XYZ file of C-alpha atoms in Angstrom:
460
model
C 1.498 -30.429 14.934
C 0.679 -27.448 12.698
C -0.577 -24.027 13.661
C -4.188 -24.778 12.658
C -4.269 -27.669 15.132
C -2.872 -25.436 17.872
C -5.456 -22.702 17.290
C -8.267 -25.284 17.251
C -7.065 -26.855 20.486
C -6.696 -23.470 22.195
C -10.136 -22.378 21.032
C -11.725 -25.562 22.396
C -9.845 -25.218 25.675
C -10.969 -21.634 26.253
C -14.532 -22.315 25.086
C -14.838 -25.165 27.619
C -13.814 -22.790 30.405
C -15.513 -19.542 29.409
C -18.097 -20.362 26.743
C -16.304 -17.899 24.441
C -14.226 -18.463 21.334
C -10.808 -16.994 20.632
C -10.862 -13.440 19.364
C -9.240 -12.724 15.976
C -6.346 -11.032 17.792
C -5.836 -14.013 20.070
C -5.743 -16.269 17.024
C -3.177 -13.946 15.468
C -1.072 -14.076 18.650
C -1.143 -17.868 18.764
C -0.287 -18.115 15.076
C 2.534 -15.611 15.339
C 4.065 -17.088 18.493
C 3.882 -20.612 17.054
C 5.791 -19.310 14.019
C 8.300 -17.663 16.389
C 7.326 -14.099 15.546
C 7.988 -11.278 17.998
C 5.164 -9.179 19.424
C 6.090 -6.098 17.316
C 5.701 -8.138 14.120
C 2.366 -9.589 15.273
C 1.139 -6.075 16.078
C 2.263 -4.807 12.674
C 0.529 -7.652 10.829
C -2.694 -7.137 12.833
C -2.513 -3.327 12.499
C -2.607 -2.574 16.219
C -0.178 -1.390 18.898
C 2.444 -3.634 20.471
C 1.148 -2.770 23.955
C -2.325 -4.012 22.975
C -0.846 -7.295 21.707
C 1.104 -7.763 24.942
C -1.996 -7.078 27.039
C -4.103 -9.594 25.114
C -1.288 -12.119 25.119
C -0.988 -11.934 28.911
C -4.692 -12.756 29.239
C -4.313 -15.612 26.774
C -1.368 -17.209 28.594
C -3.254 -16.966 31.867
C -6.260 -18.814 30.409
C -4.201 -21.515 28.708
C -1.940 -21.842 31.731
C -4.552 -24.028 33.445
C -3.745 -26.717 30.885
C -0.074 -26.061 30.223
C 1.238 -24.752 33.548
C 1.069 -21.500 35.504
C 4.462 -20.367 34.191
C 3.177 -20.270 30.602
C 4.709 -17.419 28.585
C 5.347 -16.570 24.949
C 8.831 -18.060 24.949
C 7.790 -21.483 26.297
C 4.300 -21.852 24.764
C 5.402 -23.928 21.791
C 7.659 -26.261 23.785
C 4.939 -26.855 26.409
C 2.314 -27.683 23.783
C 4.677 -29.973 21.885
C 5.693 -31.739 25.067
C 2.139 -32.356 26.219
C 0.322 -33.062 22.974
C 0.758 -34.402 19.497
C -1.550 -34.654 16.499
C -2.541 -38.162 15.492
C -4.175 -38.860 12.163
C -7.185 -41.142 12.605
C -7.272 -44.143 10.265
C -9.580 -43.777 7.257
C -10.546 -40.302 8.348
C -9.453 -36.757 7.671
C -9.950 -35.800 11.303
C -7.178 -34.901 13.738
C -7.130 -35.720 17.406
C -4.868 -34.232 20.057
C -3.501 -37.126 22.053
C -1.608 -36.763 25.304
C 1.463 -38.996 25.077
C 3.372 -38.535 28.323
C 3.446 -41.837 30.199
C 5.249 -41.625 33.521
C 6.209 -44.957 35.038
C 8.284 -44.618 38.214
C 9.449 -41.236 36.938
C 10.732 -42.857 33.751
C 9.530 -41.391 30.460
C 8.639 -43.765 27.656
C 6.677 -42.881 24.561
C 4.678 -45.222 22.397
C 3.397 -43.225 19.467
C 0.740 -44.608 17.140
C 1.771 -44.191 13.528
C -0.982 -45.025 11.043
C 0.767 -43.464 8.087
C 3.277 -45.223 5.857
C 6.813 -44.380 6.933
C 8.982 -42.964 4.219
C 11.992 -44.979 3.097
C 10.744 -48.171 4.814
C 10.190 -50.817 2.121
C 7.230 -53.077 3.062
C 9.190 -56.208 2.275
C 11.956 -55.379 4.769
C 10.208 -53.611 7.648
C 8.722 -56.118 10.069
C 6.885 -53.476 12.051
C 5.024 -51.595 9.337
C 1.757 -50.030 10.517
C 2.584 -50.827 14.141
C 3.449 -48.389 16.909
C 6.677 -46.446 16.859
C 8.391 -47.682 19.993
C 10.375 -44.936 21.691
C 12.536 -45.344 24.777
C 13.853 -42.049 26.160
C 14.471 -43.276 29.715
C 18.130 -42.200 29.632
C 17.514 -38.903 27.829
C 17.576 -35.590 29.710
C 14.309 -33.681 29.990
C 13.697 -31.076 27.304
C 12.299 -28.155 29.303
C 13.030 -25.299 26.901
C 14.176 -25.321 23.304
C 15.811 -22.262 21.777
C 15.344 -21.730 18.070
C 17.813 -23.679 15.915
C 15.813 -23.782 12.701
C 18.833 -24.001 10.399
C 20.493 -26.863 12.284
C 17.214 -28.808 12.542
C 16.578 -28.380 8.825
C 20.048 -29.711 8.071
C 19.608 -32.742 10.322
C 16.208 -33.579 8.864
C 17.583 -33.350 5.341
C 20.499 -35.649 6.192
C 18.180 -38.256 7.723
C 15.001 -38.102 5.648
C 16.319 -37.073 2.234
C 19.995 -38.068 2.110
C 19.523 -41.246 4.200
C 22.647 -40.534 6.242
C 23.519 -43.529 8.408
C 25.936 -41.948 10.914
C 25.655 -38.396 12.263
C 27.915 -36.835 14.892
C 26.743 -33.730 16.759
C 29.652 -32.361 18.756
C 30.268 -29.193 20.725
C 31.112 -27.820 24.162
C 29.232 -29.158 27.166
C 25.906 -27.373 27.667
C 25.808 -26.002 24.104
C 22.505 -27.785 23.335
C 23.410 -31.116 21.699
C 20.856 -33.132 23.677
C 18.200 -30.450 23.234
C 18.452 -30.411 19.458
C 18.460 -34.224 19.323
C 15.290 -34.377 21.439
C 13.633 -31.722 19.297
C 14.608 -33.706 16.212
C 12.935 -36.799 17.664
C 9.712 -34.832 18.203
C 9.664 -33.773 14.560
C 10.603 -37.026 12.798
C 9.447 -39.807 15.163
C 6.767 -41.097 12.798
C 9.439 -41.974 10.240
C 10.877 -44.770 12.412
C 9.887 -48.133 13.854
C 12.189 -47.821 16.883
C 13.828 -44.860 18.597
C 16.182 -45.346 21.530
C 18.397 -43.012 23.556
C 21.409 -44.479 25.359
C 23.898 -42.574 27.501
C 27.504 -43.772 27.646
C 28.263 -41.959 30.915
C 28.320 -45.272 32.785
C 30.919 -46.464 30.224
C 29.263 -49.688 28.999
C 31.336 -52.052 26.892
C 30.190 -52.441 23.314
C 29.033 -55.983 24.088
C 26.838 -54.722 26.952
C 25.409 -51.933 24.812
C 24.601 -54.276 21.926
C 22.859 -56.729 24.258
C 20.629 -53.935 25.620
C 19.860 -52.719 22.106
C 18.902 -56.177 20.859
C 16.625 -56.672 23.879
C 14.863 -53.408 23.053
C 14.542 -54.058 19.318
C 13.328 -57.638 19.797
C 10.324 -56.717 21.968
C 7.923 -56.586 19.036
C 9.686 -59.131 16.841
C 8.349 -62.646 16.457
C 11.834 -63.915 15.607
C 14.765 -62.123 17.331
C 17.642 -61.169 15.034
C 21.309 -61.917 15.649
C 22.955 -58.488 15.551
C 22.190 -54.794 15.899
C 23.015 -54.218 12.244
C 20.400 -56.855 11.341
C 17.752 -54.778 13.109
C 19.075 -51.665 11.347
C 18.539 -53.459 8.027
C 15.144 -55.026 8.743
C 13.551 -52.089 10.592
C 13.906 -48.323 10.469
C 15.743 -47.547 13.705
C 16.985 -44.257 15.157
C 19.613 -44.686 17.860
C 21.101 -41.787 19.840
C 24.311 -42.412 21.810
C 24.898 -39.556 24.245
C 28.070 -38.661 26.224
C 30.420 -40.301 23.737
C 33.352 -38.407 25.291
C 33.070 -40.612 28.386
C 34.514 -43.600 26.508
C 37.419 -41.482 25.190
C 40.796 -41.127 26.891
C 41.778 -38.218 29.111
C 45.292 -36.811 28.836
C 45.600 -37.875 25.188
C 44.898 -36.192 21.861
C 41.168 -35.856 21.139
C 39.094 -38.810 20.026
C 41.128 -41.807 21.233
C 39.203 -44.603 22.923
C 39.729 -46.012 26.405
C 41.533 -49.386 26.547
C 38.991 -52.106 25.800
C 36.635 -49.717 24.003
C 38.387 -49.590 20.618
C 35.694 -51.866 19.165
C 33.281 -48.913 19.263
C 35.285 -47.489 16.367
C 34.681 -50.647 14.320
C 30.979 -50.568 15.248
C 30.605 -46.974 14.057
C 32.414 -47.797 10.818
C 30.078 -50.753 10.265
C 27.029 -48.506 10.761
C 28.406 -45.961 8.279
C 29.473 -48.374 5.541
C 26.865 -51.166 5.676
C 23.642 -50.791 3.655
C 20.600 -50.263 5.911
C 17.665 -47.890 6.424
C 18.453 -46.654 9.942
C 20.450 -43.859 11.556
C 22.881 -43.574 14.469
C 23.417 -40.143 16.059
C 26.457 -39.593 18.292
C 26.501 -36.716 20.817
C 29.944 -35.753 22.053
C 32.146 -32.952 23.355
C 34.819 -34.151 20.949
C 34.908 -35.324 17.350
C 36.197 -38.933 17.341
C 39.224 -39.604 15.117
C 37.598 -42.132 12.785
C 34.609 -39.845 12.111
C 36.779 -37.415 10.134
C 38.087 -40.299 8.013
C 34.609 -41.734 7.435
C 33.318 -38.290 6.491
C 35.980 -37.934 3.821
C 35.362 -41.403 2.378
C 31.649 -42.002 2.849
C 28.651 -39.848 1.968
C 26.588 -41.693 4.585
C 28.501 -39.924 7.383
C 27.882 -36.299 8.415
C 29.074 -34.074 11.257
C 27.350 -31.082 12.839
C 29.596 -28.866 14.945
C 27.061 -27.163 17.198
C 27.895 -23.571 18.095
C 26.201 -21.009 20.328
C 22.913 -19.234 19.726
C 22.605 -15.869 18.063
C 19.812 -13.420 18.783
C 17.675 -16.370 19.892
C 19.675 -16.361 23.134
C 17.750 -13.246 24.207
C 15.019 -15.659 25.328
C 17.413 -16.950 27.996
C 17.984 -13.458 29.372
C 14.264 -12.722 29.228
C 13.504 -15.916 31.142
C 15.992 -14.864 33.807
C 14.354 -11.446 34.121
C 17.403 -9.352 33.214
C 17.000 -5.669 32.377
C 18.815 -3.244 30.042
C 17.679 -5.074 26.944
C 19.746 -2.769 24.739
C 22.869 -4.460 26.164
C 21.727 -8.050 25.770
C 23.357 -8.693 22.392
C 26.689 -7.471 23.764
C 26.406 -9.947 26.629
C 25.396 -12.748 24.248
C 28.372 -12.009 21.995
C 30.755 -11.903 24.948
C 29.693 -15.377 26.057
C 29.274 -16.674 22.475
C 25.576 -17.430 22.776
C 26.394 -20.489 24.886
C 23.100 -21.379 26.636
C 24.592 -22.789 29.843
C 27.179 -20.030 30.176
C 24.530 -17.348 29.696
C 22.257 -18.908 32.307
C 25.104 -19.030 34.824
C 26.228 -15.464 34.102
C 22.620 -14.239 34.227
C 22.320 -15.641 37.756
C 25.488 -13.758 38.685
C 24.080 -10.516 37.241
C 20.915 -10.959 39.286
C 22.890 -11.720 42.439
C 25.424 -8.888 42.144
C 23.752 -6.230 39.963
C 20.006 -6.750 40.513
C 19.659 -7.977 36.942
C 21.294 -4.935 35.319
C 23.290 -6.051 32.286
C 24.699 -2.571 31.710
C 26.138 -2.412 35.232
C 27.671 -5.865 34.836
C 29.312 -4.940 31.538
C 30.551 -1.601 32.904
C 32.267 -3.338 35.814
C 33.948 -5.987 33.630
C 37.227 -5.010 31.993
C 37.803 -8.648 31.086
C 35.501 -11.623 30.580
C 34.120 -12.619 33.975
C 34.438 -16.341 34.670
C 32.944 -16.784 38.135
C 30.759 -19.880 38.348
C 31.714 -20.936 34.813
C 34.981 -22.342 36.185
C 33.838 -25.972 36.771
C 32.406 -26.168 33.223
C 35.617 -24.874 31.665
C 37.893 -26.921 33.892
C 36.173 -30.170 32.899
C 37.251 -29.584 29.297
C 40.837 -28.565 30.073
C 41.348 -31.603 32.314
C 41.026 -33.842 29.263
C 43.955 -32.260 27.379
C 47.226 -33.966 26.492
C 50.528 -32.370 27.523
C 51.166 -31.102 23.990
C 47.697 -29.526 23.891
C 48.327 -27.817 27.238
C 51.581 -26.409 25.862
C 49.865 -25.004 22.780
C 46.816 -23.670 24.591
C 48.957 -21.839 27.169
C 50.931 -20.257 24.310
C 47.723 -19.161 22.565
C 46.365 -17.706 25.812
C 49.187 -15.116 25.685
C 48.679 -14.143 22.043
C 46.729 -10.937 21.441
C 45.907 -11.646 17.787
C 44.903 -14.716 15.748
C 48.027 -16.622 14.780
C 49.357 -18.221 11.619
C 50.334 -21.807 12.426
C 52.372 -22.446 9.288
C 55.470 -21.687 11.347
C 55.840 -23.344 14.741
C 56.848 -20.852 17.463
C 60.526 -21.338 18.307
C 59.883 -21.218 22.053
C 57.550 -24.275 22.031
C 59.295 -27.512 23.006
C 57.340 -29.548 20.447
C 58.241 -31.002 17.089
C 56.368 -29.651 14.049
C 54.191 -32.827 13.816
C 53.416 -32.661 17.560
C 52.505 -28.985 17.185
C 50.171 -29.630 14.238
C 48.535 -32.613 15.960
C 47.885 -30.530 19.063
C 46.290 -27.748 16.997
C 44.057 -30.239 15.173
C 43.059 -31.900 18.434
C 42.142 -28.570 20.060
C 39.991 -27.710 17.037
C 38.144 -31.015 17.428
C 37.507 -30.075 21.063
C 36.075 -26.658 20.031
C 38.752 -24.859 22.052
C 40.424 -23.247 19.030
C 38.567 -21.272 16.395
C 39.605 -20.663 12.791
C 39.197 -17.228 11.219
C 40.116 -15.866 7.823
C 42.596 -13.041 7.542
C 44.627 -11.763 4.612
C 43.565 -14.686 2.444
C 44.800 -17.332 4.880
C 43.520 -19.239 7.871
C 44.405 -17.926 11.303
C 43.679 -19.495 14.673
C 42.754 -18.156 18.093
C 41.855 -19.602 21.453
C 38.213 -19.494 22.504
C 38.013 -16.114 24.343
C 36.213 -17.489 27.411
C 38.780 -20.268 27.868
C 41.517 -17.724 27.254
C 40.197 -15.536 30.084
C 39.993 -18.562 32.382
C 43.556 -19.711 31.604
C 44.952 -16.203 32.075
C 43.109 -15.846 35.391
C 44.217 -19.293 36.557
C 47.903 -18.643 35.788
C 47.892 -15.292 37.631
C 46.506 -16.723 40.850
C 49.107 -17.016 43.634
């Protein structure tokens, strides 16, 4: 959906209710907000005051809220429109129609999106579903309620899939960092390029055989002749498969990325997806980077990894949603909690509860990083560590400066290989960060985890 479609829809919606068209300023507000501009920039471009823009915007959200929800605001306008509507090109016509595509069946969300345009990179002689509907099953996907701007990461993912034809992509990062959100947003933007899109969660730990059976049942629904294997469907159709919660089939208490007993065949499956010629894409979402992914990345251009980090200034939308005050201190709070969306939401609730939403009071009272209700989120990561990782992470928690790991500390009861493996594993879990200093790489423990470990060890 482009901005012209949005303005046209909004104009029609308001005209139906009031008999009046959008004013030029209202059109400017819609255009600017859709392009993620701030009110001061919109006011500057329209040559009026920011207060006037805010006043007109409030009226606009109230009018459009009848269609999109009473809680409509600037920060959620785009996500609400994109969730509720899409633009569908009408066959043999230059017209555009806004079609509502949410189909709720027993609270399950399934999309069937009509695609009347030729899909790129889908040769007619191999795709059995050309010019049919894109079949999308998001039953096991979480709901995308709000999406915070990740333009750079989305651009990278779209390039990998649509231009570079990457077959295997891993998006990994800390829990709650936004892996599922960016994958869902990606689906919204590229769904017309595929014949099938399916989201599967591995949190119920299915065997590979069970997973493949479910996938073949899904892919075969519109096929006259069912195919033998998943890779056959990947070759004959353009499929996008998202496997969420990959960490749930990985071992606890071992170095990062090792599979549970009986689940090692997933590694072979992923390697087959990466190295076999086909026109589809598999996206893995995980807390941890699996071992074989690093090897495949080094050997195969059809494998890419995105290590998802926190938000930057875009995280101010989270604090605005929560109704915090002292906006001049927001960036300090965001930096302290590394722009992590879930952490910021939890801490914002604490600030409301204890300081009536005052960020400055919260920061004044905190000599160290406050953990509070973040503890369960942090603990779930540390519980997965091996003994050697626990040894290293406890050592790092007591270091005041980034450390050079070329020399193993004498007081650590680990061999040099064990020490290096533990460091590498902690990096793949996003618990250790690498920084440059004096022309060499130095390492430090994630500050929030450091504060939690120090607090935990000082408790009686």
